């Protein structure tokens, strides 16, 4: 027994020898977002690990269904590094989507990020469009409960709740903070000049102006 | 109208000018796994895009609950690049876990891969253990329906269905083909010599032999 | 002198000692594309270095202006790994764009790839649109000869030759084989069902059908 | 019409639901360099997006030819993240080179960075030297207007204006801030001891001292 | 001679033309750790290069053998970015291990990091255990002086000095700051509840409590 | 006991449920080099894991000192993926260097790779030269036994055994197959035309020709 106790005492010495923890707050295992420090291209700076709590790694925002009383009859709720500090630096994130019958995932893309969409409840007709390099080919399918669809990075994709009940989907992303470029908001939700849009999309100016009315654009 | 038609004709010429598709099967948008070609450190070689179908991007294997009549009272079902060809090269994947009351996510790690676990149904007490660098600190929490927990890369983590009903979880990974190192299978599920295990884990040989009996190990 | 000669002889022995070239065709410095071997998510397999010539690293296709007699009054010519084998694995590529007065760079994006556009001759009004995360903000400017504009990854961008003479631009990409998703071709240049487009873009079916006529789409 | 207006109103609610912008200045689309914040191995910290202007993404410094009245009869002008804030984080950059007849691109390398050189005007004899692993093989070619040469990462390369008129080249790099190690400046432009240079390059001390005189070295 | 002098003068002008050093302290070649600035997922911020000295790139801590009078009869000493500022950002690091006869490298893993172990003196029986994906297969071998063993990322590995004299090993890592998860410290060196450990490892609570006594755990 | 046995039987079923090993030879943990399959920019293709043995992960070539009877009075021996199949894909490698008194590590660089040099025996004066971006500054130091020096990626570096006895060094690299560009072999060990070398290095043609005699160059 004495040997064991002396072993423990020796061990305490050993552990500090094993690794020199020369600095107060060494971090390596994780990098919980410090929303007040400078950001860089890779994400947020790290919070002092002394102040990290289990709650930083847990996010409850996906528990509640989004409000679908809107133009899209749907809504996405995100667990990205902007609202979920523990996911900073992890290179993966989640969101949930709720869609009433006829609800849509508006045509959009995620710059540099891939996505998997899992249909947890209901039916979703979803697909993506390839680039010119792949001849603009479309891959689309009606997904049943439990089905997963893979969306390659940066390509336009979309979905429609083609079922008769509400649909619930979970989306997993290859990035902790995926950007979302929604086509209608990009074209019609800002002050980009109508003639520049028209010249480069071949949409008629009247079509553009009408949709600017819907999506809040000007110019 | 004539102008438009000639525009279309000119366009066909233009499009082929826009990008020189010099090779029969150029790929860039995706790399659906070709299970028969050589593999490399980054994953599978790509299937000829001519043979890619929408079904390659859709996986239905997560629709069915796993069988929980086993030692763990639980089971994981995966949508990784090994069984879901369209996810190859995407850097993200999903699995589902089903757990009877008292069922466990056995202590394990994913080399080089981070994970988010979403509790879709039920209650899960889950957590992870940090490295020596972070003083072996433990972050653990009981998650309710809709909660997400983040697991940093490569660290031991675990879970127990501490609720009174079945639990369903979805896990998202920062890799299309995460490896899983289950502690008990690593220590007791192979032919690693009992004395080597004992010397390097400080477990008694009898404890090791008993668990080798459970997990199929020898030596 | 004798010493020098014996040094040379010793040297020949030394050099083979310095590095063990155990395999016939070791490669490391470059990976010239072998268009016939399996492709993978990262690009082409490598040609046997024994067969690599200086010409593999030189591309002359950008010497000639593209034909601008088309709907866009413009054309891009690429030096990507699909046509320039020596650029495989280098993570950078170039293209040239030629535009008659009024010619356009149609609204498009490059999944996962950033771009710099240099105006070598003429005037170009160019810009990009940010994601929802950045409030769909637009950055646009009229560029003079010698100006460079930076386009962040995966975002919609566009250009118009707003000068009175032909414009020549060079574009540099952060990828050896950037994919190009041209909005009009993605929406109206394939067989994606008109109602799916309409539901997810809020464009009227008649607008869609008309543009399908222009860009070769069906369905 | 009423429906549309109420849709718009609902939409405003929806958009804020779509993505939780919990923090004042979320960034993801770009990371314009903040030259005053801490730097890290990957580049500069990001400027607050509120203060980002279109001008941050436009660089005019390549419009003017460099002064070739010098030892090299040539000059490079750069659009790197050090002087072009919008290129920070983009992983690509540009420079222009101007060379009088006989002007030279001095033997140099870019640590960890690949390069494409496009001859916009004139004639350039250019090439690169492989590593010992590739038997020190040389790939060299005389490039005409419009030709592009690819330079693999980190290898010594060089050029000479072998034409009879001025040459203009554009170089694209696989990094937003490529370092440049010019052989003569590395060996003869600092205070590295002459005997250390001599011992490790086999150049005679007199040769070294003479070139230190030219390139400003001491020691 | 006059020509040479004027060349030098011209050269000084040229060099400043060659590269615009617009900011006081541009860094690119290295990123010596600034232990006081914010950290991020990729490592430490960079020290102002003006204050960097040759000593920042040299580490002497591996010169002395570790104290092996402990439970493990061994000790590791590290040259990681936590104690060796010049290695920050380099993606490689070293440590030395000293082991008395019978000394052990306790079962452990390095999240996301690969390792090479070189036996500089003595004899080491070492190996690693693969993941479930590879059927938990074990690769183990007794290494003589001069032998190197490769440990893939994130897998459990171990070693025993099976020789009759002291052993000295050097370990090289694919990361400048590898985390170390030692199995016994992870399971028995913190306050993780005994029943959670027991449920998820199938170890008996008494076994766990005994080892918590040895490794300092509670709960 | 019966329960345990039936548990084991159930377990066998469970394990196959846990992960679907749908393909004969799934690999993820490692990618041992298959020297006969196509190579790609990232390294070798993977050997079928069925044929992988413990010996693939062990390399004995560093056990023997290199022959120092040569011009450099030194020699390097490598454990790179070209000769050590198990290190393929691991992103780290080792070599040993042996140097007689006065022996040199010739001026050289490793494209895109960082290095740590550990002096295991003897004395080494070693250093590196920064890029123009860092004002060509030199960091050099005389290292004693046990000292480690860090060499940032792609920069020229060098060493001299300035002690009175043989020196032994171990070098760790941030790449499994680092290329080595030795300055003298690059300039004088191939058929690069003397005038191109002279024009771009400012070395006199006679100096070049003399060294071509030493290093085996022609032209």
PDB file of C-alpha atoms in Angstrom, chain C:
ATOM      1  CA  UNK C   1      43.694  17.939 -59.920  1.00  0.00           C
ATOM      2  CA  UNK C   2      43.854  14.296 -59.035  1.00  0.00           C
ATOM      3  CA  UNK C   3      42.043  15.103 -55.814  1.00  0.00           C
ATOM      4  CA  UNK C   4      39.317  16.830 -57.742  1.00  0.00           C
ATOM      5  CA  UNK C   5      38.841  13.895 -60.099  1.00  0.00           C
ATOM      6  CA  UNK C   6      38.657  11.431 -57.244  1.00  0.00           C
ATOM      7  CA  UNK C   7      36.257  13.803 -55.561  1.00  0.00           C
ATOM      8  CA  UNK C   8      34.026  13.661 -58.603  1.00  0.00           C
ATOM      9  CA  UNK C   9      34.132   9.905 -58.608  1.00  0.00           C
ATOM     10  CA  UNK C  10      33.345   9.819 -54.908  1.00  0.00           C
ATOM     11  CA  UNK C  11      30.592  12.292 -55.563  1.00  0.00           C
ATOM     12  CA  UNK C  12      28.772  10.010 -57.929  1.00  0.00           C
ATOM     13  CA  UNK C  13      28.664   7.483 -55.122  1.00  0.00           C
ATOM     14  CA  UNK C  14      27.574  10.182 -52.706  1.00  0.00           C
ATOM     15  CA  UNK C  15      24.683  11.405 -54.758  1.00  0.00           C
ATOM     16  CA  UNK C  16      23.136   7.995 -54.924  1.00  0.00           C
ATOM     17  CA  UNK C  17      23.658   7.756 -51.188  1.00  0.00           C
ATOM     18  CA  UNK C  18      22.093  11.144 -50.578  1.00  0.00           C
ATOM     19  CA  UNK C  19      18.679   9.926 -51.627  1.00  0.00           C
ATOM     20  CA  UNK C  20      17.561   6.402 -52.242  1.00  0.00           C
ATOM     21  CA  UNK C  21      15.695   6.472 -55.540  1.00  0.00           C
ATOM     22  CA  UNK C  22      14.336   3.006 -55.090  1.00  0.00           C
ATOM     23  CA  UNK C  23      11.568   3.164 -57.656  1.00  0.00           C
ATOM     24  CA  UNK C  24      11.801   3.693 -61.372  1.00  0.00           C
ATOM     25  CA  UNK C  25       9.605   6.754 -61.572  1.00  0.00           C
ATOM     26  CA  UNK C  26       9.466   8.677 -58.384  1.00  0.00           C
ATOM     27  CA  UNK C  27       7.527  11.874 -58.611  1.00  0.00           C
ATOM     28  CA  UNK C  28       7.167  14.712 -56.197  1.00  0.00           C
ATOM     29  CA  UNK C  29       7.923  17.991 -57.906  1.00  0.00           C
ATOM     30  CA  UNK C  30       4.888  17.870 -60.169  1.00  0.00           C
ATOM     31  CA  UNK C  31       1.997  15.693 -61.269  1.00  0.00           C
ATOM     32  CA  UNK C  32       1.370  16.210 -64.976  1.00  0.00           C
ATOM     33  CA  UNK C  33      -2.144  14.942 -65.774  1.00  0.00           C
ATOM     34  CA  UNK C  34      -2.503  11.445 -67.147  1.00  0.00           C
ATOM     35  CA  UNK C  35      -5.893  11.761 -68.841  1.00  0.00           C
ATOM     36  CA  UNK C  36      -6.297   8.002 -69.162  1.00  0.00           C
ATOM     37  CA  UNK C  37      -5.759   6.916 -65.526  1.00  0.00           C
ATOM     38  CA  UNK C  38      -8.449   7.028 -62.802  1.00  0.00           C
ATOM     39  CA  UNK C  39      -9.419  10.449 -61.535  1.00  0.00           C
ATOM     40  CA  UNK C  40     -10.032  11.280 -57.899  1.00  0.00           C
ATOM     41  CA  UNK C  41     -11.575  14.137 -55.975  1.00  0.00           C
ATOM     42  CA  UNK C  42      -8.282  16.050 -56.032  1.00  0.00           C
ATOM     43  CA  UNK C  43      -7.677  15.879 -59.787  1.00  0.00           C
ATOM     44  CA  UNK C  44      -5.961  13.665 -62.338  1.00  0.00           C
ATOM     45  CA  UNK C  45      -3.478  10.864 -61.708  1.00  0.00           C
ATOM     46  CA  UNK C  46       0.111  11.644 -62.687  1.00  0.00           C
ATOM     47  CA  UNK C  47       1.791  10.838 -65.977  1.00  0.00           C
ATOM     48  CA  UNK C  48       5.008   8.829 -65.702  1.00  0.00           C
ATOM     49  CA  UNK C  49       7.697  11.528 -65.246  1.00  0.00           C
ATOM     50  CA  UNK C  50       9.856   9.739 -67.823  1.00  0.00           C
ATOM     51  CA  UNK C  51       7.377  10.892 -70.460  1.00  0.00           C
ATOM     52  CA  UNK C  52       6.994  14.455 -69.250  1.00  0.00           C
ATOM     53  CA  UNK C  53       8.305  17.127 -71.614  1.00  0.00           C
ATOM     54  CA  UNK C  54       8.762  20.893 -71.303  1.00  0.00           C
ATOM     55  CA  UNK C  55       5.716  21.228 -73.576  1.00  0.00           C
ATOM     56  CA  UNK C  56       3.535  19.735 -70.845  1.00  0.00           C
ATOM     57  CA  UNK C  57       4.220  22.858 -68.791  1.00  0.00           C
ATOM     58  CA  UNK C  58       3.523  25.323 -71.605  1.00  0.00           C
ATOM     59  CA  UNK C  59       0.080  26.232 -72.935  1.00  0.00           C
ATOM     60  CA  UNK C  60      -0.497  28.355 -76.027  1.00  0.00           C
ATOM     61  CA  UNK C  61      -4.281  28.372 -76.124  1.00  0.00           C
ATOM     62  CA  UNK C  62      -4.614  31.813 -74.569  1.00  0.00           C
ATOM     63  CA  UNK C  63      -2.769  33.477 -77.446  1.00  0.00           C
ATOM     64  CA  UNK C  64      -5.864  33.787 -79.629  1.00  0.00           C
ATOM     65  CA  UNK C  65      -8.863  35.991 -78.862  1.00  0.00           C
ATOM     66  CA  UNK C  66     -12.173  34.198 -78.426  1.00  0.00           C
ATOM     67  CA  UNK C  67     -15.006  34.653 -80.916  1.00  0.00           C
ATOM     68  CA  UNK C  68     -17.418  37.304 -79.603  1.00  0.00           C
ATOM     69  CA  UNK C  69     -20.122  36.868 -82.255  1.00  0.00           C
ATOM     70  CA  UNK C  70     -22.663  35.375 -79.913  1.00  0.00           C
ATOM     71  CA  UNK C  71     -25.426  36.181 -77.486  1.00  0.00           C
ATOM     72  CA  UNK C  72     -22.935  37.244 -74.828  1.00  0.00           C
ATOM     73  CA  UNK C  73     -20.792  39.263 -77.234  1.00  0.00           C
ATOM     74  CA  UNK C  74     -17.963  37.603 -75.409  1.00  0.00           C
ATOM     75  CA  UNK C  75     -16.043  34.407 -74.832  1.00  0.00           C
ATOM     76  CA  UNK C  76     -13.739  32.809 -72.281  1.00  0.00           C
ATOM     77  CA  UNK C  77     -10.802  30.582 -73.153  1.00  0.00           C
ATOM     78  CA  UNK C  78      -9.334  28.450 -70.378  1.00  0.00           C
ATOM     79  CA  UNK C  79      -5.934  27.134 -69.329  1.00  0.00           C
ATOM     80  CA  UNK C  80      -7.284  24.606 -66.835  1.00  0.00           C
ATOM     81  CA  UNK C  81      -6.037  21.115 -66.052  1.00  0.00           C
ATOM     82  CA  UNK C  82      -8.561  19.706 -68.519  1.00  0.00           C
ATOM     83  CA  UNK C  83      -6.577  21.133 -71.406  1.00  0.00           C
ATOM     84  CA  UNK C  84      -3.228  22.096 -69.786  1.00  0.00           C
ATOM     85  CA  UNK C  85      -1.722  18.924 -68.271  1.00  0.00           C
ATOM     86  CA  UNK C  86       1.161  20.612 -66.436  1.00  0.00           C
ATOM     87  CA  UNK C  87      -1.195  22.656 -64.277  1.00  0.00           C
ATOM     88  CA  UNK C  88      -2.660  19.531 -62.646  1.00  0.00           C
ATOM     89  CA  UNK C  89      -1.974  19.599 -58.917  1.00  0.00           C
ATOM     90  CA  UNK C  90      -0.752  23.214 -58.915  1.00  0.00           C
ATOM     91  CA  UNK C  91      -3.882  24.774 -57.417  1.00  0.00           C
ATOM     92  CA  UNK C  92      -3.938  27.771 -59.741  1.00  0.00           C
ATOM     93  CA  UNK C  93      -5.105  28.361 -63.327  1.00  0.00           C
ATOM     94  CA  UNK C  94      -5.769  31.112 -65.851  1.00  0.00           C
ATOM     95  CA  UNK C  95      -8.281  32.049 -68.506  1.00  0.00           C
ATOM     96  CA  UNK C  96      -8.710  34.936 -70.931  1.00  0.00           C
ATOM     97  CA  UNK C  97     -11.942  36.720 -71.693  1.00  0.00           C
ATOM     98  CA  UNK C  98     -12.695  38.764 -74.800  1.00  0.00           C
ATOM     99  CA  UNK C  99     -15.672  41.078 -74.922  1.00  0.00           C
ATOM    100  CA  UNK C 100     -17.042  43.341 -77.632  1.00  0.00           C
ATOM    101  CA  UNK C 101     -18.558  46.641 -76.459  1.00  0.00           C
ATOM    102  CA  UNK C 102     -21.665  45.700 -74.478  1.00  0.00           C
ATOM    103  CA  UNK C 103     -20.428  42.154 -74.096  1.00  0.00           C
ATOM    104  CA  UNK C 104     -21.174  40.458 -70.809  1.00  0.00           C
ATOM    105  CA  UNK C 105     -19.684  38.059 -68.306  1.00  0.00           C
ATOM    106  CA  UNK C 106     -22.952  36.316 -67.552  1.00  0.00           C
ATOM    107  CA  UNK C 107     -23.944  36.013 -63.892  1.00  0.00           C
ATOM    108  CA  UNK C 108     -22.117  32.927 -62.622  1.00  0.00           C
ATOM    109  CA  UNK C 109     -20.149  31.383 -59.763  1.00  0.00           C
ATOM    110  CA  UNK C 110     -17.182  29.029 -59.260  1.00  0.00           C
ATOM    111  CA  UNK C 111     -17.929  26.436 -56.575  1.00  0.00           C
ATOM    112  CA  UNK C 112     -15.209  26.604 -53.944  1.00  0.00           C
ATOM    113  CA  UNK C 113     -12.859  28.726 -56.041  1.00  0.00           C
ATOM    114  CA  UNK C 114     -11.721  32.356 -55.750  1.00  0.00           C
ATOM    115  CA  UNK C 115     -10.822  34.540 -58.718  1.00  0.00           C
ATOM    116  CA  UNK C 116      -8.874  37.652 -59.646  1.00  0.00           C
ATOM    117  CA  UNK C 117      -9.855  39.452 -62.836  1.00  0.00           C
ATOM    118  CA  UNK C 118      -7.271  41.732 -64.436  1.00  0.00           C
ATOM    119  CA  UNK C 119      -8.432  44.149 -67.129  1.00  0.00           C
ATOM    120  CA  UNK C 120      -5.633  44.011 -69.694  1.00  0.00           C
ATOM    121  CA  UNK C 121      -7.444  46.180 -72.257  1.00  0.00           C
ATOM    122  CA  UNK C 122     -10.595  48.265 -72.169  1.00  0.00           C
ATOM    123  CA  UNK C 123     -13.153  48.906 -69.478  1.00  0.00           C
ATOM    124  CA  UNK C 124     -15.179  46.459 -67.417  1.00  0.00           C
ATOM    125  CA  UNK C 125     -17.917  47.094 -64.901  1.00  0.00           C
ATOM    126  CA  UNK C 126     -17.718  44.098 -62.621  1.00  0.00           C
ATOM    127  CA  UNK C 127     -18.828  42.991 -59.200  1.00  0.00           C
ATOM    128  CA  UNK C 128     -19.992  40.245 -56.921  1.00  0.00           C
ATOM    129  CA  UNK C 129     -22.944  39.634 -54.615  1.00  0.00           C
ATOM    130  CA  UNK C 130     -22.431  38.389 -51.072  1.00  0.00           C
ATOM    131  CA  UNK C 131     -24.403  35.709 -49.271  1.00  0.00           C
ATOM    132  CA  UNK C 132     -27.381  36.127 -46.946  1.00  0.00           C
ATOM    133  CA  UNK C 133     -24.831  35.964 -44.123  1.00  0.00           C
ATOM    134  CA  UNK C 134     -23.439  39.264 -45.426  1.00  0.00           C
ATOM    135  CA  UNK C 135     -26.909  40.715 -46.139  1.00  0.00           C
ATOM    136  CA  UNK C 136     -26.709  40.108 -49.916  1.00  0.00           C
ATOM    137  CA  UNK C 137     -24.536  43.197 -50.224  1.00  0.00           C
ATOM    138  CA  UNK C 138     -23.152  44.036 -53.680  1.00  0.00           C
ATOM    139  CA  UNK C 139     -19.621  45.207 -54.442  1.00  0.00           C
ATOM    140  CA  UNK C 140     -19.365  46.612 -57.948  1.00  0.00           C
ATOM    141  CA  UNK C 141     -16.917  48.908 -59.701  1.00  0.00           C
ATOM    142  CA  UNK C 142     -15.963  50.112 -63.166  1.00  0.00           C
ATOM    143  CA  UNK C 143     -12.425  48.896 -63.810  1.00  0.00           C
ATOM    144  CA  UNK C 144      -9.907  50.612 -66.052  1.00  0.00           C
ATOM    145  CA  UNK C 145      -7.002  49.036 -67.847  1.00  0.00           C
ATOM    146  CA  UNK C 146      -4.632  47.542 -65.281  1.00  0.00           C
ATOM    147  CA  UNK C 147      -7.205  47.229 -62.520  1.00  0.00           C
ATOM    148  CA  UNK C 148      -7.708  43.929 -60.706  1.00  0.00           C
ATOM    149  CA  UNK C 149     -10.874  42.865 -58.910  1.00  0.00           C
ATOM    150  CA  UNK C 150     -11.031  40.075 -56.320  1.00  0.00           C
ATOM    151  CA  UNK C 151     -14.006  37.678 -56.270  1.00  0.00           C
ATOM    152  CA  UNK C 152     -14.425  35.637 -53.064  1.00  0.00           C
ATOM    153  CA  UNK C 153     -15.160  31.929 -53.434  1.00  0.00           C
ATOM    154  CA  UNK C 154     -18.437  30.615 -54.737  1.00  0.00           C
ATOM    155  CA  UNK C 155     -20.325  33.916 -54.957  1.00  0.00           C
ATOM    156  CA  UNK C 156     -22.337  35.118 -57.938  1.00  0.00           C
ATOM    157  CA  UNK C 157     -20.393  37.646 -60.006  1.00  0.00           C
ATOM    158  CA  UNK C 158     -20.761  39.367 -63.333  1.00  0.00           C
ATOM    159  CA  UNK C 159     -19.284  41.929 -65.712  1.00  0.00           C
ATOM    160  CA  UNK C 160     -20.202  44.182 -68.602  1.00  0.00           C
ATOM    161  CA  UNK C 161     -17.874  45.786 -71.128  1.00  0.00           C
ATOM    162  CA  UNK C 162     -19.105  49.322 -70.526  1.00  0.00           C
ATOM    163  CA  UNK C 163     -16.366  50.826 -72.686  1.00  0.00           C
ATOM    164  CA  UNK C 164     -16.496  51.689 -76.368  1.00  0.00           C
ATOM    165  CA  UNK C 165     -13.796  49.282 -77.486  1.00  0.00           C
ATOM    166  CA  UNK C 166     -13.078  45.578 -77.135  1.00  0.00           C
ATOM    167  CA  UNK C 167     -12.045  44.442 -73.676  1.00  0.00           C
ATOM    168  CA  UNK C 168      -9.492  41.787 -72.828  1.00  0.00           C
ATOM    169  CA  UNK C 169      -9.337  40.353 -69.333  1.00  0.00           C
ATOM    170  CA  UNK C 170      -7.218  37.677 -67.692  1.00  0.00           C
ATOM    171  CA  UNK C 171      -8.671  35.701 -64.809  1.00  0.00           C
ATOM    172  CA  UNK C 172      -6.590  33.815 -62.245  1.00  0.00           C
ATOM    173  CA  UNK C 173      -8.255  31.103 -60.150  1.00  0.00           C
ATOM    174  CA  UNK C 174      -7.344  29.421 -56.855  1.00  0.00           C
ATOM    175  CA  UNK C 175      -7.834  26.011 -58.436  1.00  0.00           C
ATOM    176  CA  UNK C 176      -6.347  24.202 -61.388  1.00  0.00           C
ATOM    177  CA  UNK C 177      -9.733  23.178 -62.703  1.00  0.00           C
ATOM    178  CA  UNK C 178     -12.456  25.606 -61.584  1.00  0.00           C
ATOM    179  CA  UNK C 179     -16.034  24.624 -62.301  1.00  0.00           C
ATOM    180  CA  UNK C 180     -18.288  27.331 -63.721  1.00  0.00           C
ATOM    181  CA  UNK C 181     -21.969  27.533 -62.893  1.00  0.00           C
ATOM    182  CA  UNK C 182     -23.603  30.028 -65.264  1.00  0.00           C
ATOM    183  CA  UNK C 183     -26.971  31.040 -63.830  1.00  0.00           C
ATOM    184  CA  UNK C 184     -28.913  31.000 -67.103  1.00  0.00           C
ATOM    185  CA  UNK C 185     -27.492  27.678 -68.173  1.00  0.00           C
ATOM    186  CA  UNK C 186     -28.174  26.172 -64.741  1.00  0.00           C
ATOM    187  CA  UNK C 187     -31.801  27.314 -64.735  1.00  0.00           C
ATOM    188  CA  UNK C 188     -32.704  27.276 -68.404  1.00  0.00           C
ATOM    189  CA  UNK C 189     -30.175  25.016 -70.128  1.00  0.00           C
ATOM    190  CA  UNK C 190     -31.298  21.589 -68.992  1.00  0.00           C
ATOM    191  CA  UNK C 191     -34.411  19.499 -68.361  1.00  0.00           C
ATOM    192  CA  UNK C 192     -35.221  20.745 -64.851  1.00  0.00           C
ATOM    193  CA  UNK C 193     -39.037  20.880 -64.600  1.00  0.00           C
ATOM    194  CA  UNK C 194     -40.452  24.375 -65.097  1.00  0.00           C
ATOM    195  CA  UNK C 195     -42.629  24.119 -62.021  1.00  0.00           C
ATOM    196  CA  UNK C 196     -39.697  23.174 -59.822  1.00  0.00           C
ATOM    197  CA  UNK C 197     -37.792  26.196 -61.150  1.00  0.00           C
ATOM    198  CA  UNK C 198     -40.783  28.434 -60.690  1.00  0.00           C
ATOM    199  CA  UNK C 199     -41.534  27.233 -57.172  1.00  0.00           C
ATOM    200  CA  UNK C 200     -37.970  27.687 -55.989  1.00  0.00           C
ATOM    201  CA  UNK C 201     -37.044  30.905 -57.830  1.00  0.00           C
ATOM    202  CA  UNK C 202     -40.388  32.748 -57.900  1.00  0.00           C
ATOM    203  CA  UNK C 203     -39.944  33.342 -61.634  1.00  0.00           C
ATOM    204  CA  UNK C 204     -43.116  33.028 -63.674  1.00  0.00           C
ATOM    205  CA  UNK C 205     -43.409  29.828 -65.740  1.00  0.00           C
ATOM    206  CA  UNK C 206     -43.701  31.915 -68.928  1.00  0.00           C
ATOM    207  CA  UNK C 207     -40.459  33.724 -68.163  1.00  0.00           C
ATOM    208  CA  UNK C 208     -38.790  30.366 -67.600  1.00  0.00           C
ATOM    209  CA  UNK C 209     -40.139  28.843 -70.780  1.00  0.00           C
ATOM    210  CA  UNK C 210     -39.002  31.796 -72.868  1.00  0.00           C
ATOM    211  CA  UNK C 211     -35.468  31.573 -71.486  1.00  0.00           C
ATOM    212  CA  UNK C 212     -35.433  27.807 -71.914  1.00  0.00           C
ATOM    213  CA  UNK C 213     -36.005  28.599 -75.557  1.00  0.00           C
ATOM    214  CA  UNK C 214     -32.917  30.785 -75.588  1.00  0.00           C
ATOM    215  CA  UNK C 215     -30.617  28.545 -73.568  1.00  0.00           C
ATOM    216  CA  UNK C 216     -31.649  25.171 -74.885  1.00  0.00           C
ATOM    217  CA  UNK C 217     -33.634  23.849 -71.924  1.00  0.00           C
ATOM    218  CA  UNK C 218     -36.605  21.516 -72.030  1.00  0.00           C
ATOM    219  CA  UNK C 219     -39.184  20.203 -69.555  1.00  0.00           C
TER     220      UNK C 219
END
